[in-house]
PDB file of C-alpha atoms in Angstrom:
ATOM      1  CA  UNK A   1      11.676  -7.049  -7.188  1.00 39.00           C
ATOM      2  CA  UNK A   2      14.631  -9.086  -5.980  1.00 42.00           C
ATOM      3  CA  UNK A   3      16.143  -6.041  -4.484  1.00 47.00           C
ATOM      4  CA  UNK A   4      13.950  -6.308  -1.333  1.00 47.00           C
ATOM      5  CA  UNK A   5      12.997  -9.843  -0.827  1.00 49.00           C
ATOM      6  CA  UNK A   6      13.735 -13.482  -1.836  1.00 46.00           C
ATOM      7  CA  UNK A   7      10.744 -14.516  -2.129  1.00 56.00           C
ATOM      8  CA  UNK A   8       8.370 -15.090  -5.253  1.00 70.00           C
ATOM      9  CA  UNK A   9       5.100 -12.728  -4.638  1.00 85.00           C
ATOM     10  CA  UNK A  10       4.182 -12.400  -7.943  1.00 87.00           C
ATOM     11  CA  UNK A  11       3.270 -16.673  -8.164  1.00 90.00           C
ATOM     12  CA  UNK A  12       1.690 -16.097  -4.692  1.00 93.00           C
ATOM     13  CA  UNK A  13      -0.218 -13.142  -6.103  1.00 94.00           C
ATOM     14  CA  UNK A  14      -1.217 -14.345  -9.486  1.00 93.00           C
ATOM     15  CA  UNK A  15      -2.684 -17.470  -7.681  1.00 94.00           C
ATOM     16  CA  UNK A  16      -4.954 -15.580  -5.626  1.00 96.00           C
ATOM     17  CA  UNK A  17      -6.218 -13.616  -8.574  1.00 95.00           C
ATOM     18  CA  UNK A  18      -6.705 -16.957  -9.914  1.00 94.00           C
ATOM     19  CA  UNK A  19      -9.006 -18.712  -7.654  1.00 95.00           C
ATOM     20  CA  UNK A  20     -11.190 -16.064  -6.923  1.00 96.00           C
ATOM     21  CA  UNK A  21     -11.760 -14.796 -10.766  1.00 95.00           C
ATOM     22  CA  UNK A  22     -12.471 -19.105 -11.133  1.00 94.00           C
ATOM     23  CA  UNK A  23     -14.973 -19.067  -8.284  1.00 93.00           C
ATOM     24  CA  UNK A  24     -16.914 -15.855  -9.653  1.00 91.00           C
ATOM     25  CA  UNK A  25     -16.378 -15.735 -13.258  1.00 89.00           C
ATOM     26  CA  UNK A  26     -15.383 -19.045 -14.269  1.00 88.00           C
ATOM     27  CA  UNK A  27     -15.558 -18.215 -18.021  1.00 88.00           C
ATOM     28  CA  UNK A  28     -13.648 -15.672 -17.803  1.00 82.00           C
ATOM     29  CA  UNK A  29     -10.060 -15.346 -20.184  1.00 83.00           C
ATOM     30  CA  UNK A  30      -7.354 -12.660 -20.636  1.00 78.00           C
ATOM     31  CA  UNK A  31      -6.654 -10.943 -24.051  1.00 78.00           C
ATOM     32  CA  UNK A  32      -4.126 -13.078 -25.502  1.00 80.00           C
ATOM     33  CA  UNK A  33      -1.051 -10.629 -26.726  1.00 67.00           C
ATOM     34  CA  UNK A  34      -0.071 -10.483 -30.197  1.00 68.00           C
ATOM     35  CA  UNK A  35       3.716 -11.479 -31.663  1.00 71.00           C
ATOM     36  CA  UNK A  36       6.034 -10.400 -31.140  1.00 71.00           C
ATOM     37  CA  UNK A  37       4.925  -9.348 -27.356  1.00 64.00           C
ATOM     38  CA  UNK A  38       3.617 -13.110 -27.264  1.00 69.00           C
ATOM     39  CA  UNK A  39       7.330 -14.574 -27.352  1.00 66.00           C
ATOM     40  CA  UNK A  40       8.320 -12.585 -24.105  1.00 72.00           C
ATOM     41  CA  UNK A  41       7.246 -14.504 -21.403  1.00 72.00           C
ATOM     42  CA  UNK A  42       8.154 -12.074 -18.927  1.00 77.00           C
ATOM     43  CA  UNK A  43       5.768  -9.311 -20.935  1.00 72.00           C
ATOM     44  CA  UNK A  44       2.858 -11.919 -20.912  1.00 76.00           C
ATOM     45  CA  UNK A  45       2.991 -12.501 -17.292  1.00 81.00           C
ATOM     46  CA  UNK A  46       2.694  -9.233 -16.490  1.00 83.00           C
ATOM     47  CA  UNK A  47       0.114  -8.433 -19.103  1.00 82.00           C
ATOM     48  CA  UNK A  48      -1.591 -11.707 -17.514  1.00 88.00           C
ATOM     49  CA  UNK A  49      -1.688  -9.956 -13.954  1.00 90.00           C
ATOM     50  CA  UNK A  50      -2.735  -6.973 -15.087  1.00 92.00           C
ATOM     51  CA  UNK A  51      -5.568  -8.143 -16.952  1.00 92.00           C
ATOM     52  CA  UNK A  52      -6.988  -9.992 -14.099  1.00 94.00           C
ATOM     53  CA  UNK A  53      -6.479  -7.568 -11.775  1.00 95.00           C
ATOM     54  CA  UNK A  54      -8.529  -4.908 -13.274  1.00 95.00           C
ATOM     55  CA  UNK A  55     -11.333  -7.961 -14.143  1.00 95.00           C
ATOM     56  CA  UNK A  56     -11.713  -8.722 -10.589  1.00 96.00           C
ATOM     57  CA  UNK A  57     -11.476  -5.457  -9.355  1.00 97.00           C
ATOM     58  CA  UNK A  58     -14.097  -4.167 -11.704  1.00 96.00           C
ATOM     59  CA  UNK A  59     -16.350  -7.296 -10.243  1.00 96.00           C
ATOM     60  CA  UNK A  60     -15.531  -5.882  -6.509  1.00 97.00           C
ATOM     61  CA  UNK A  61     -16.627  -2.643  -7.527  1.00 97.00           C
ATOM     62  CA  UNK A  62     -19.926  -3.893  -9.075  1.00 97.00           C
ATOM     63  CA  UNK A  63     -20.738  -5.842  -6.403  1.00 96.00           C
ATOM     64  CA  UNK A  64     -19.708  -4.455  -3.139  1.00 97.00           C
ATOM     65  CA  UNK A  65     -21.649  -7.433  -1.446  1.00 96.00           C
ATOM     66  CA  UNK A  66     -19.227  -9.962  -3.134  1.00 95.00           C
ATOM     67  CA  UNK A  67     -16.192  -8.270  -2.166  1.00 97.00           C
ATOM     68  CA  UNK A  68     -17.421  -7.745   1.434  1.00 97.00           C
ATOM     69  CA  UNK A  69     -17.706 -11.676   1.538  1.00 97.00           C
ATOM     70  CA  UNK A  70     -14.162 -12.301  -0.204  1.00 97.00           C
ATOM     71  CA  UNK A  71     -12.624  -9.628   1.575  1.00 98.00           C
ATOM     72  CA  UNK A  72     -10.472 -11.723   3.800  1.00 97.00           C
ATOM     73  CA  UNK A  73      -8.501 -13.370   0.414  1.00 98.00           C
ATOM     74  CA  UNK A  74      -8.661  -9.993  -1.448  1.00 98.00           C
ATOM     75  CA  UNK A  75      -6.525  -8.319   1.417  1.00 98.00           C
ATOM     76  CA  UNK A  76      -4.308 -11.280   1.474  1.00 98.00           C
ATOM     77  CA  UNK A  77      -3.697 -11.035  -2.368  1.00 97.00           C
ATOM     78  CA  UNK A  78      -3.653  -7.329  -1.987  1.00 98.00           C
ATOM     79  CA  UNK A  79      -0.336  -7.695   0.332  1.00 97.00           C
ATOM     80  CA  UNK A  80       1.323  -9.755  -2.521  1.00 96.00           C
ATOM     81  CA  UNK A  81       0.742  -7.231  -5.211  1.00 95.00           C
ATOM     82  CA  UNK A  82       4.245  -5.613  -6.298  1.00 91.00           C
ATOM     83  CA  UNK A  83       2.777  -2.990  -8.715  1.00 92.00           C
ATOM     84  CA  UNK A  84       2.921   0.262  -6.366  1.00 92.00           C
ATOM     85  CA  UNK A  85       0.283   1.820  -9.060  1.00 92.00           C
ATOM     86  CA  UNK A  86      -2.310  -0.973 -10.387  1.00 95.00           C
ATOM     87  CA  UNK A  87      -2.741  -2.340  -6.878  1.00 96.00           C
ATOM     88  CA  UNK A  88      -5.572   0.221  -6.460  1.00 97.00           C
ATOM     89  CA  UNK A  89      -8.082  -1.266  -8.486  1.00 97.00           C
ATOM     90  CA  UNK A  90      -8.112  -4.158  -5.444  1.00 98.00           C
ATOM     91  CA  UNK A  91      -7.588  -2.009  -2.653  1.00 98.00           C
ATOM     92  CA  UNK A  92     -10.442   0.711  -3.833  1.00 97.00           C
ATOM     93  CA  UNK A  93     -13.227  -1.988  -3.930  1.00 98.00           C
ATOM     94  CA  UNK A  94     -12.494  -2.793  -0.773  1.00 98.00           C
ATOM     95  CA  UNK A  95     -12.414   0.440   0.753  1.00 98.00           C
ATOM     96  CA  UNK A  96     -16.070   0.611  -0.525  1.00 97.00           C
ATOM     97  CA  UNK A  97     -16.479  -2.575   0.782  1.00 98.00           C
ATOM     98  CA  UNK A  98     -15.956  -3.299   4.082  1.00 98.00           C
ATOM     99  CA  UNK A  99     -14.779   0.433   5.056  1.00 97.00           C
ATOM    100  CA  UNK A 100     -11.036   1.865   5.085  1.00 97.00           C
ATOM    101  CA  UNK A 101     -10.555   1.024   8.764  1.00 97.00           C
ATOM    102  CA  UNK A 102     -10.754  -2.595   8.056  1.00 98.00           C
ATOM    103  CA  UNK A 103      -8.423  -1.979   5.463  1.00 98.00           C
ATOM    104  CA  UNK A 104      -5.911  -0.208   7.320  1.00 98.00           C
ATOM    105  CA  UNK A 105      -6.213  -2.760  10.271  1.00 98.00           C
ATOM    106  CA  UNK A 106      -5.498  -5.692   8.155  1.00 98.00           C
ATOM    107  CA  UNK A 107      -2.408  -3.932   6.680  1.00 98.00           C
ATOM    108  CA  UNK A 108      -1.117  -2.913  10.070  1.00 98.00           C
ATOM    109  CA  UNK A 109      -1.342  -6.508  11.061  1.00 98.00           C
ATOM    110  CA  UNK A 110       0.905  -7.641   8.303  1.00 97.00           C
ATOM    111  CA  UNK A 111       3.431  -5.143   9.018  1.00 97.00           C
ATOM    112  CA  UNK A 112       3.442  -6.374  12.573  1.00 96.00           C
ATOM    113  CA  UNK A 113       2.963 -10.051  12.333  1.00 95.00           C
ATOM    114  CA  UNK A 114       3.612 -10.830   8.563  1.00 94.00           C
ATOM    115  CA  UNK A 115       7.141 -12.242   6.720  1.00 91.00           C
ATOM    116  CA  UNK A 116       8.959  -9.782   5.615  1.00 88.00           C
ATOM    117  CA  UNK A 117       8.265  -8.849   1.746  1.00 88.00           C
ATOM    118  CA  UNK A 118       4.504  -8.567   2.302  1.00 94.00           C
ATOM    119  CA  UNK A 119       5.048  -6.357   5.114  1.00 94.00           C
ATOM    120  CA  UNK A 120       6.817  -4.291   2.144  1.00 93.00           C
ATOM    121  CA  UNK A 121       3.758  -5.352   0.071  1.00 94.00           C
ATOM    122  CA  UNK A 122       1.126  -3.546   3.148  1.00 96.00           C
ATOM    123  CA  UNK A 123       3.032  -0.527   3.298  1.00 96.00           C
ATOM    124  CA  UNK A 124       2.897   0.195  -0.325  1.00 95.00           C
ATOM    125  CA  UNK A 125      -1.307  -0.706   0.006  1.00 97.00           C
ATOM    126  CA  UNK A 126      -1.289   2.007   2.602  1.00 96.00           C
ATOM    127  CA  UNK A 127      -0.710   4.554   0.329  1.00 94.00           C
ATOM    128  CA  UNK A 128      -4.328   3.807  -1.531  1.00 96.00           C
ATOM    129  CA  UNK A 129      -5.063   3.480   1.612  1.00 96.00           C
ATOM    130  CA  UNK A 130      -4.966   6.665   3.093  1.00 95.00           C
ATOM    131  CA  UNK A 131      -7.811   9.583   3.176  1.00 93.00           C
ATOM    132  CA  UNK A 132      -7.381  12.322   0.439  1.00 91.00           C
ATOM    133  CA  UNK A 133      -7.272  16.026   1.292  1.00 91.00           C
ATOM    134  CA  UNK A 134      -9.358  17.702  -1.163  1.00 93.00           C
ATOM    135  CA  UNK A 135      -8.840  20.777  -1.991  1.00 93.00           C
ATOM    136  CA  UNK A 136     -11.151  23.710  -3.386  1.00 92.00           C
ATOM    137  CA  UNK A 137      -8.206  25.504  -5.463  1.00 91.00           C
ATOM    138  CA  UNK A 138      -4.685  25.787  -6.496  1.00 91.00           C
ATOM    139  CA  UNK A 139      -4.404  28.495  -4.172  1.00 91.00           C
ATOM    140  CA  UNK A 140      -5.879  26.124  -1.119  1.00 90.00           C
ATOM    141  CA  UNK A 141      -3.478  23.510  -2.115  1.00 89.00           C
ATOM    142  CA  UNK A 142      -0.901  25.610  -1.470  1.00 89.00           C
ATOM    143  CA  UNK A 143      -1.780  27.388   1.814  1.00 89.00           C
ATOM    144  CA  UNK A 144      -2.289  23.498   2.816  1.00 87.00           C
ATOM    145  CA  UNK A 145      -6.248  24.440   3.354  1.00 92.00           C
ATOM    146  CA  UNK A 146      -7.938  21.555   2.641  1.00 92.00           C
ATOM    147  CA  UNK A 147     -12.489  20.725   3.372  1.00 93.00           C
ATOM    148  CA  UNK A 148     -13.498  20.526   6.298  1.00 94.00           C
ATOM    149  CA  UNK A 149     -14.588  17.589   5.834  1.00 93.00           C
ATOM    150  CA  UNK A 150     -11.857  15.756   4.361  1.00 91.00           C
ATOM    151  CA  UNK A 151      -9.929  17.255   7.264  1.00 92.00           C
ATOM    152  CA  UNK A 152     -12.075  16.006   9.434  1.00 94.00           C
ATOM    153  CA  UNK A 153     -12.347  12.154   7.822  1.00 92.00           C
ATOM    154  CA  UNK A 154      -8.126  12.205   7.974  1.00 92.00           C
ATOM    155  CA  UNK A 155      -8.292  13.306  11.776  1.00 92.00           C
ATOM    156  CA  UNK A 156     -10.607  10.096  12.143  1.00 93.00           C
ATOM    157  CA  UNK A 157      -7.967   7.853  11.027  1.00 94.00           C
ATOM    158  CA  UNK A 158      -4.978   9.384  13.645  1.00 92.00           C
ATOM    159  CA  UNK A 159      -5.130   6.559  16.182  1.00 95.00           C
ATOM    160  CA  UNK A 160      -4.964   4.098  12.664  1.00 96.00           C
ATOM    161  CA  UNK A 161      -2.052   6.144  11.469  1.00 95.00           C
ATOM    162  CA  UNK A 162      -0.589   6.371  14.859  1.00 95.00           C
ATOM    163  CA  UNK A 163      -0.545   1.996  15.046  1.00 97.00           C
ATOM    164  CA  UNK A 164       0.564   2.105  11.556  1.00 97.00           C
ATOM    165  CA  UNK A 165       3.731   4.199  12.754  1.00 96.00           C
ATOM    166  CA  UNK A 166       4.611   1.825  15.659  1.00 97.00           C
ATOM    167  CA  UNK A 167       4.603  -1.015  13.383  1.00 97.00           C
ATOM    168  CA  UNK A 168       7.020   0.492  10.681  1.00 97.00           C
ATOM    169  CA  UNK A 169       9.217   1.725  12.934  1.00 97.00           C
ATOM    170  CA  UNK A 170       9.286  -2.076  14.817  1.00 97.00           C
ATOM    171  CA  UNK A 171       9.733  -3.804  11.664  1.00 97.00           C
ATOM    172  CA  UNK A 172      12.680  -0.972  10.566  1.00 97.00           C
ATOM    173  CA  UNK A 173      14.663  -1.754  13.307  1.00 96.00           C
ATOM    174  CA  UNK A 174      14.288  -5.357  13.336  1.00 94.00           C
ATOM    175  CA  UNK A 175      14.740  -5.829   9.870  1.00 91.00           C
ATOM    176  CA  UNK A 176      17.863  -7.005   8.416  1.00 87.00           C
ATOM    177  CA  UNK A 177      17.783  -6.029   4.564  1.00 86.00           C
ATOM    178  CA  UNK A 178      18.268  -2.568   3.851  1.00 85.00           C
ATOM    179  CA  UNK A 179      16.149  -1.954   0.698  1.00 86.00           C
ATOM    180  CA  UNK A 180      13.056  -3.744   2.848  1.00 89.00           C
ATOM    181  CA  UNK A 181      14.203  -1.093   5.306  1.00 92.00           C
ATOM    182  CA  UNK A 182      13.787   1.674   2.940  1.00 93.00           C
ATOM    183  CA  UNK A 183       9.924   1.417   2.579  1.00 94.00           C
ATOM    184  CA  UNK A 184       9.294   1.091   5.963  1.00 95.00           C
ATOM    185  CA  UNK A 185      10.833   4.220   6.920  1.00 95.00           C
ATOM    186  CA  UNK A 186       7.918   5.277   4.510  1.00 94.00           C
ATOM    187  CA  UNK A 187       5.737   4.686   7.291  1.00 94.00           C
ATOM    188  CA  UNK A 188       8.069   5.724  10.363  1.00 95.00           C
ATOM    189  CA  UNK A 189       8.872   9.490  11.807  1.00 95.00           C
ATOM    190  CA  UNK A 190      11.981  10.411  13.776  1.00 95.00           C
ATOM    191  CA  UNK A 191      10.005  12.196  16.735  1.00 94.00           C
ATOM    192  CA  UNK A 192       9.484  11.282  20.018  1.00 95.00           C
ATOM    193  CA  UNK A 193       6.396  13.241  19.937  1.00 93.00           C
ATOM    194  CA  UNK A 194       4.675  10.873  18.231  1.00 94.00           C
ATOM    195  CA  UNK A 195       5.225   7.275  19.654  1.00 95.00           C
ATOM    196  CA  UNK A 196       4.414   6.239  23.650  1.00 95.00           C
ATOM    197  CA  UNK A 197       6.954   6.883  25.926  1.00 96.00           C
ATOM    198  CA  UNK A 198       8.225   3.595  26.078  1.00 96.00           C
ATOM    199  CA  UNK A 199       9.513   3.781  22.651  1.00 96.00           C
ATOM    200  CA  UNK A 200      11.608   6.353  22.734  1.00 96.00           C
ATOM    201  CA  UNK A 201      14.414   3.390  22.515  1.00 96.00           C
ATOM    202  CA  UNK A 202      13.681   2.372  19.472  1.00 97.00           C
ATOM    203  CA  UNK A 203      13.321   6.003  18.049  1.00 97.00           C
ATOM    204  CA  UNK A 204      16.643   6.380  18.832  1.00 97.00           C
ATOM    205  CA  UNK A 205      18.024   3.032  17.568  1.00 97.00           C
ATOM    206  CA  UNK A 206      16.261   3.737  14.184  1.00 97.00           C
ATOM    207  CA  UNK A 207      17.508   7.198  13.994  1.00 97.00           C
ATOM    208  CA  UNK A 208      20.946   5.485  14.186  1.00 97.00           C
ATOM    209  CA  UNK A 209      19.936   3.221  11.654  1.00 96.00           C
ATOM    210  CA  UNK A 210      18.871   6.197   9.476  1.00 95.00           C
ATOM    211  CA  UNK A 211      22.086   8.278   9.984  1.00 96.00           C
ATOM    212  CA  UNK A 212      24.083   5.597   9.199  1.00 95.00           C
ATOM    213  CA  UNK A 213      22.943   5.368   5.720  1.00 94.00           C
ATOM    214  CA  UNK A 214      21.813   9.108   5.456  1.00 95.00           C
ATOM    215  CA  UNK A 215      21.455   8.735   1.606  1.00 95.00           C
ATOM    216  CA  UNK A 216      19.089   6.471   1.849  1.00 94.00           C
ATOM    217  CA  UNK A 217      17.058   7.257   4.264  1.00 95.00           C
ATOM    218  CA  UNK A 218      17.268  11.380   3.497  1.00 95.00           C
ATOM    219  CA  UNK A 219      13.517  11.411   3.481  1.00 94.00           C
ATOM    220  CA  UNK A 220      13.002   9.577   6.960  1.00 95.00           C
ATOM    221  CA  UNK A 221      15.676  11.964   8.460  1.00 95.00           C
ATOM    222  CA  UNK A 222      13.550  14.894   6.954  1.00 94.00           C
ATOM    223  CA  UNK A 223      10.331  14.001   8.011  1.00 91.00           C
ATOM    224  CA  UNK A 224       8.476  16.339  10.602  1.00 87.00           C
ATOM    225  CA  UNK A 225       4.811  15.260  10.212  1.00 82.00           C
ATOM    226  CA  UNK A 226       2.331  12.898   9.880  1.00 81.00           C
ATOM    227  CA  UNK A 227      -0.690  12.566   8.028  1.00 77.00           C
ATOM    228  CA  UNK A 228      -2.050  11.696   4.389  1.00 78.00           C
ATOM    229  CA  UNK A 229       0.102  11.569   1.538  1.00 76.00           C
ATOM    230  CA  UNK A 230      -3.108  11.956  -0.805  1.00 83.00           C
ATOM    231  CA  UNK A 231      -4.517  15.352  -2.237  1.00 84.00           C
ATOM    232  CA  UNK A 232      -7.027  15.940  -4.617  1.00 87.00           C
ATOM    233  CA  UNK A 233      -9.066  19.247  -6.443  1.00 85.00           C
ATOM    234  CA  UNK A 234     -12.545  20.262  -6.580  1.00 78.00           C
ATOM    235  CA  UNK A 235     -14.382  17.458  -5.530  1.00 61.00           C
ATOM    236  CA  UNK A 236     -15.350  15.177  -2.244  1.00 57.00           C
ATOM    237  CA  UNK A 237     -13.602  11.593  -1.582  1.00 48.00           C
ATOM    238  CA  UNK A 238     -16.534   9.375  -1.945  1.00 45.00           C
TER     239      UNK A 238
END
């Protein structure tokens, strides 16, 4: 992870796991690994992280009520998770929780406000984040004709996305480290259209940025539209 930020999340992480799972499950321990996997402490750590992750996200899930009253230090770990896949089994919970917008505001806050890798940290949890199209076929999928009422639960989120956008494309242009730069453009489109008018400035200084380095930023440059990354078949977000 040293390719985007200096600092140690995965301590910072690992510690928040800790003192909740110590608070609500006290007696709680993670599968010990068998040789040789036991000798690489690397492997163990991350076997370590991943174990407690999915115990205290299972706990969250069983008890909604719990999580609601934690939420504030689940976010805050959630920011300092680096695994782009297993941080779902926090961020889910909490979307049952305490609701998605909460979610999203928190993680727009960090991107604003917070140091630099956990902004990276919020902008991967916004992909969990985000409402899922669902979709009654193949053939819907790809005419792009999603539920009406998925449709209509991502069009509630467009003034969430819309904050979400200004922040990226803030912290893209005044960030200094290139592969931190790379996922915020993840959150950040290269229109006018979509940012006040007294942005427009800063479009065009991150669309300089962008064209600079227009191998690494070939998706930003592409981008047209906004909306939800997520998709699914057959069957109703819960």
């Amino acid at each position: 992870m040293q390719a985007w930020t200096d600092e140690d999340l995965g301590t910072e992480f690992e510690q928040r796991l800790d003192g909740l799972l110590v608070e609500f499950c006290p007696d709680w321990r993670h599968p010990e690994l068998p040789e040789p996997y036991s000798s690489n402490q690397r492997f163990v750590a991350y076997h370590r992280r991943n174990a407690n992750r999915r115990h205290l996200g299972d706990l969250l899930t069983a008890q909604p009520e719990v999580a609601a009253a934690v939420a504030s230090r689940v976010l805050a770990a959630i920011v300092c998770d680096e695994d782009v896949a297993a941080n779902k089994e926090l961020i889910y919970p909490m979307l049952a929780a305490i609701g998605r917008r909460r979610v999203q505001r928190y993680l727009i806050a960090v991107i604003e406000t917070g140091p630099e890798h956990k902004k990276v940290g919020a902008v991967r949890a916004w992909y969990w984040s985000q409402v899922s199209l669902v979709y009654e076929s193949v053939e819907d999928l790809r005419a792009r004709r999603p539920t009406a009422t998925s449709r209509a639960a991502d069009d509630e989120m467009a003034d969430l996305r819309g904050l979400y956008r200004i922040a990226c494309l803030t912290a893209f242009v005044t960030c200094p480290h290139a592969a931190t730069r790379e996922w915020l453009a993840r959150g950040t489109i290269l229109k006018d259209a979509y940012y006040p008018a007294n942005l427009r400035d800063l479009v065009a200084q991150a669309r300089a940025i962008a064209e600079e380095d227009p191998r690494r930023y070939k998706d930003l440059l592409a981008r047209e539209v906004d909306g939800t990354n997520m998709a699914q078949l057959g069957f109703e977000d819960p």
